[in-house]
PDB file of C-alpha atoms in Angstrom:
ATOM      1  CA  UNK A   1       0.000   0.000   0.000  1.00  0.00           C
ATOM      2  CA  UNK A   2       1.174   3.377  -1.089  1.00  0.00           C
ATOM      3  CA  UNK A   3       0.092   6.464   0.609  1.00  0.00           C
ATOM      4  CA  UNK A   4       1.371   9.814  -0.789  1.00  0.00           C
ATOM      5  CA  UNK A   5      -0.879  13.128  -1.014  1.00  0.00           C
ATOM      6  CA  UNK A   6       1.748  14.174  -4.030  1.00  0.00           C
ATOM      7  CA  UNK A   7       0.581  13.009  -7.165  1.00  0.00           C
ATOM      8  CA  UNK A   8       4.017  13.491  -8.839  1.00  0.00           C
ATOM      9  CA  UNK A   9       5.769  11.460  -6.006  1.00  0.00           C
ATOM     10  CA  UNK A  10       2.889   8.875  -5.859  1.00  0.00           C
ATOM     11  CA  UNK A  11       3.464   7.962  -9.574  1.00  0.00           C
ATOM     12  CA  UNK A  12       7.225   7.735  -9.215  1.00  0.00           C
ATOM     13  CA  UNK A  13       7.103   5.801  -6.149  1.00  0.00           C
ATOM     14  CA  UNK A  14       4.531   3.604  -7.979  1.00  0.00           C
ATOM     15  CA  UNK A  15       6.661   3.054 -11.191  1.00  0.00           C
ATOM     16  CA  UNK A  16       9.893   2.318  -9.006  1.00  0.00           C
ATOM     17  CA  UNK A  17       7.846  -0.426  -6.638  1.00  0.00           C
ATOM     18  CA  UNK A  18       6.029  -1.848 -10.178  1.00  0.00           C
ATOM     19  CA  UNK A  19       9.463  -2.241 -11.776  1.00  0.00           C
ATOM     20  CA  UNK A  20      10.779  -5.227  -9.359  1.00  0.00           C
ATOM     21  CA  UNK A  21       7.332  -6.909  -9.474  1.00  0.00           C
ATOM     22  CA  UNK A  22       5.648  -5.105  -6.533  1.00  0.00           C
ATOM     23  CA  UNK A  23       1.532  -4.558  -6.789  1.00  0.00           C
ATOM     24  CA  UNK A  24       0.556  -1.412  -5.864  1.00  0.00           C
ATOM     25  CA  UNK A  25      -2.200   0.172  -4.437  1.00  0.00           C
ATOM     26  CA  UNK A  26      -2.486   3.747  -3.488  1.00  0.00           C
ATOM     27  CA  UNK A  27      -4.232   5.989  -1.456  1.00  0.00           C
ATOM     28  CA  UNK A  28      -3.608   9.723  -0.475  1.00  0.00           C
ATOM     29  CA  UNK A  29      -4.014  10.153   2.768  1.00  0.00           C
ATOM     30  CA  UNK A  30      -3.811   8.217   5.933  1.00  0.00           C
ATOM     31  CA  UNK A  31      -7.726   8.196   6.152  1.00  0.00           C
ATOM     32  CA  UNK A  32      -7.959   6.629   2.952  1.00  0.00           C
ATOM     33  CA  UNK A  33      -5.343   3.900   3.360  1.00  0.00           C
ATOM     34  CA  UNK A  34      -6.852   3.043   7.120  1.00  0.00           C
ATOM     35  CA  UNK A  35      -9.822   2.463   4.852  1.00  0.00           C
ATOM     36  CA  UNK A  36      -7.461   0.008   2.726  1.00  0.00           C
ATOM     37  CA  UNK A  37      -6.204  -1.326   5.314  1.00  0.00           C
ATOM     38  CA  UNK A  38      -9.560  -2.468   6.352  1.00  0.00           C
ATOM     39  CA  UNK A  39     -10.510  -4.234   3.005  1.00  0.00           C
ATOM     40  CA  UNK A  40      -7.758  -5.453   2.151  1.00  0.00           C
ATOM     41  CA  UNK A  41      -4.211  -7.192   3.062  1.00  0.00           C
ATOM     42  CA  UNK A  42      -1.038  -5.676   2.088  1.00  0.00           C
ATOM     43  CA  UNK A  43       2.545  -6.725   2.601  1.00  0.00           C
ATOM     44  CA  UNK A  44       4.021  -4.007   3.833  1.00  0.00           C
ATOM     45  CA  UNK A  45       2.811   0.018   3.712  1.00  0.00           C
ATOM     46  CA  UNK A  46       5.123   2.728   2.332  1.00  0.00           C
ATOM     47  CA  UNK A  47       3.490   6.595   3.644  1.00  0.00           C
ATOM     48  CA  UNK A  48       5.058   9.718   3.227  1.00  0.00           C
ATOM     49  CA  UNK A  49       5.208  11.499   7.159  1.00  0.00           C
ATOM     50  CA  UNK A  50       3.314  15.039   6.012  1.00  0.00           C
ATOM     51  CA  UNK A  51      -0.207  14.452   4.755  1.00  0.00           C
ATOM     52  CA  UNK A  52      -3.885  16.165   5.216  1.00  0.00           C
ATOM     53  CA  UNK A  53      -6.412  14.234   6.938  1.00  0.00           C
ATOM     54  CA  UNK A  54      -4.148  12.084   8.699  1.00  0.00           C
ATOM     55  CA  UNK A  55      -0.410  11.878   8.621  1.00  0.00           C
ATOM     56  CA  UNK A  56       1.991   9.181   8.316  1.00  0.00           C
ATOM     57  CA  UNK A  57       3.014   9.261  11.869  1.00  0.00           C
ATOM     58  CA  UNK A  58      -0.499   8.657  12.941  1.00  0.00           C
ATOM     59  CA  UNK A  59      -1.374   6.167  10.432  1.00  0.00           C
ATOM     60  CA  UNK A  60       2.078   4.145  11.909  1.00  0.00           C
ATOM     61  CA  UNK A  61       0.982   4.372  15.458  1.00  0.00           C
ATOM     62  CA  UNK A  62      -2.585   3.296  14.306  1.00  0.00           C
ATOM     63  CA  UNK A  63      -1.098   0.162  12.338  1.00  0.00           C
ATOM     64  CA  UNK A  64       1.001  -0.875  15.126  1.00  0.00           C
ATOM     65  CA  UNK A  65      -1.737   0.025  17.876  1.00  0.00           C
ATOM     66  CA  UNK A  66      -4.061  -2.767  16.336  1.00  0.00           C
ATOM     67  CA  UNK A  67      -3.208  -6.216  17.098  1.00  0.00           C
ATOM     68  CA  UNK A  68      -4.703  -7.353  13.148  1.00  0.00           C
ATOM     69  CA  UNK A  69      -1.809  -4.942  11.728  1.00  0.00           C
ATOM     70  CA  UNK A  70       0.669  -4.185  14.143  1.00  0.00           C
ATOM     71  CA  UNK A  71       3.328  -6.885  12.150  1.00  0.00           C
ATOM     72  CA  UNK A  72       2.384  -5.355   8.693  1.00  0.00           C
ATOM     73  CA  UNK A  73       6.102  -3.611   7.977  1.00  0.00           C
ATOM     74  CA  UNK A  74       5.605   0.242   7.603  1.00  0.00           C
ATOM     75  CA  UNK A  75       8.416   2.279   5.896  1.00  0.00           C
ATOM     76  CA  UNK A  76       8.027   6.565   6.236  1.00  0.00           C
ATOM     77  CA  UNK A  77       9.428   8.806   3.868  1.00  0.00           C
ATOM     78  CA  UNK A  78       9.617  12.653   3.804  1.00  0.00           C
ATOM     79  CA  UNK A  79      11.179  15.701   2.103  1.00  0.00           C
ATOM     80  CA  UNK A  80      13.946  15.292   4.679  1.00  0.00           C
ATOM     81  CA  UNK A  81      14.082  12.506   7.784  1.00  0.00           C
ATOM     82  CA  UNK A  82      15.975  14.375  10.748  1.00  0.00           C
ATOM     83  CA  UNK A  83      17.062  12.847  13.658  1.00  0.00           C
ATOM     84  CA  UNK A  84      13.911  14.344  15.491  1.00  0.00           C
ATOM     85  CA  UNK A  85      11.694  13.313  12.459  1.00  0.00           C
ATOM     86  CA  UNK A  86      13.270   9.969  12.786  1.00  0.00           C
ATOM     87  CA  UNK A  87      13.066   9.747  16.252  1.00  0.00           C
ATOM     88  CA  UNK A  88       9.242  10.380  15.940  1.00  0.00           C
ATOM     89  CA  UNK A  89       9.388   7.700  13.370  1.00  0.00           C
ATOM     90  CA  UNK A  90      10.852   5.299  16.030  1.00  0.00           C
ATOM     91  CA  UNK A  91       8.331   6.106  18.163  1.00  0.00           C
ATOM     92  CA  UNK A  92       5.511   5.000  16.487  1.00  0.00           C
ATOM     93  CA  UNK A  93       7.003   1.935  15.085  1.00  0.00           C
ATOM     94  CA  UNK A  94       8.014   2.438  11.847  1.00  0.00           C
ATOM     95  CA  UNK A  95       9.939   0.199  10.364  1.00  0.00           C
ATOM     96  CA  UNK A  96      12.130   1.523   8.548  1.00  0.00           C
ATOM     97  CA  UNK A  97      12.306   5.134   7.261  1.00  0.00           C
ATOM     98  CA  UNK A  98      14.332   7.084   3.993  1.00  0.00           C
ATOM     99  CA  UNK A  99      14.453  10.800   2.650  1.00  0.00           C
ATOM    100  CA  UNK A 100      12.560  11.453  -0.403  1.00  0.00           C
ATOM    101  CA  UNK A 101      15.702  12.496  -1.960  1.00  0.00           C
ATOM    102  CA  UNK A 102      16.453   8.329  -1.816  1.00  0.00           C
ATOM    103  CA  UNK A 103      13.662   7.514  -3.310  1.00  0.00           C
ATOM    104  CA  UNK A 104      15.281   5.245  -5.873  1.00  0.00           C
ATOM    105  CA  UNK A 105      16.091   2.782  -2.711  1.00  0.00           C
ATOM    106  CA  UNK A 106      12.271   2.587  -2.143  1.00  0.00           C
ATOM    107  CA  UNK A 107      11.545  -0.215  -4.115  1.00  0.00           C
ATOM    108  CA  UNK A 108      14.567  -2.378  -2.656  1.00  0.00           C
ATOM    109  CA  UNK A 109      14.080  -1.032   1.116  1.00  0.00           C
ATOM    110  CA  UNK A 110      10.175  -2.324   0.706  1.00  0.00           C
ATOM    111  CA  UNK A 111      11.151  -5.604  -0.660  1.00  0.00           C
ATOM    112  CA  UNK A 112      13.459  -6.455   2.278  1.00  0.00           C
ATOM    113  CA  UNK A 113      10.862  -5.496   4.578  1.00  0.00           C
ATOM    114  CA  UNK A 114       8.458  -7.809   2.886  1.00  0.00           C
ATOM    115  CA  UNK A 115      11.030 -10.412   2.962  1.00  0.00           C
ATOM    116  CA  UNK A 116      11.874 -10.403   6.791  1.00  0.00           C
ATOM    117  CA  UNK A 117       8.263 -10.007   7.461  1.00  0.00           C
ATOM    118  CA  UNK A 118       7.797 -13.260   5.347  1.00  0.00           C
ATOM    119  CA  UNK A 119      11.011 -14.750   7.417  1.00  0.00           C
ATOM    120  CA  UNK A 120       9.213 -14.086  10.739  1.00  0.00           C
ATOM    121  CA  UNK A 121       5.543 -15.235   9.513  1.00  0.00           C
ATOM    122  CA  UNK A 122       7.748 -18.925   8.969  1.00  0.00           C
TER     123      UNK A 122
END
C-alpha cells in the first residue's frame, strides 16, 4: 500500500515499486489507506510522514496500535528525515524510514521489509 498526497511522487514511487514486481495500491491520505487497510491485506505500507487528513506518523501508530496490523512492515518517507523526524518515526514503530531524496532505494528497502516479514511469519 502506497500512501502519498503528491501526485508526482505517488506515480514515481509507484513506477519504481512496479518495476521489481511489486503490486501497488495507493491511497492519499492516511484516512484513505486506514480504509485500505480495512478491506484489504497488504505486505508491507510505504506513507510519506506530512499528509492532510491524517499523517503518516499517525497512520504508523494506528497500524502498530491494532493487534490485526501491528506486524504489517511500515516504511516513512519525507522531504527530509531528521534525527527528530526519525526519532518520531521510532516512536511510532516504523519500520524503517528514507528521505525522499532516496527515493530510488524505495523499491529495494520495501522488498526487504516484505522479505523479513515473510522470514518471521515462517
Amino acid at each position: 500500500l502506497l500512501v502519498e498526497d503528491n501526485p508526482v511522487d505517488q506515480e514515481l514511487a509507484e513506477q519504481l515499486l512496479q518495476a521489481v514486481g511489486i503490486v501497488v495500491t495507493t491511497a492519499n491520505n492516511g484516512l484513505e489507506a486506514l480504509a485500505c487497510l480495512e478491506r484489504e491485506q497488504f505486505d508491507a505500507v510505504l506513507m510519506d510522514c506530512q499528509m492532510p487528513v491524517m499523517d503518516g506518523l499517525n497512520l504508523t501508530l494506528r497500524i502498530k496500535e491494532d493487534s490485526m496490523l501491528k506486524k504489517l512492515p511500515v516504511l516513512l518517507f519525507s522531504s527530509l528525515i531528521t534525527e527528530k523526524l526519525r526519532h518520531k518515526g521510532v516512536s511510532v514503530g516504523a519500520d524503517d524510514q528514507i528521505s525522499k531524496p532516496e527515493v530510488t532505494q524505495l523499491a529495494h528497502r520495501a522488498m526487504a521489509l516484505i522479505k523479513a516479514r515473510e522470514q518471521d511469519q515462517a
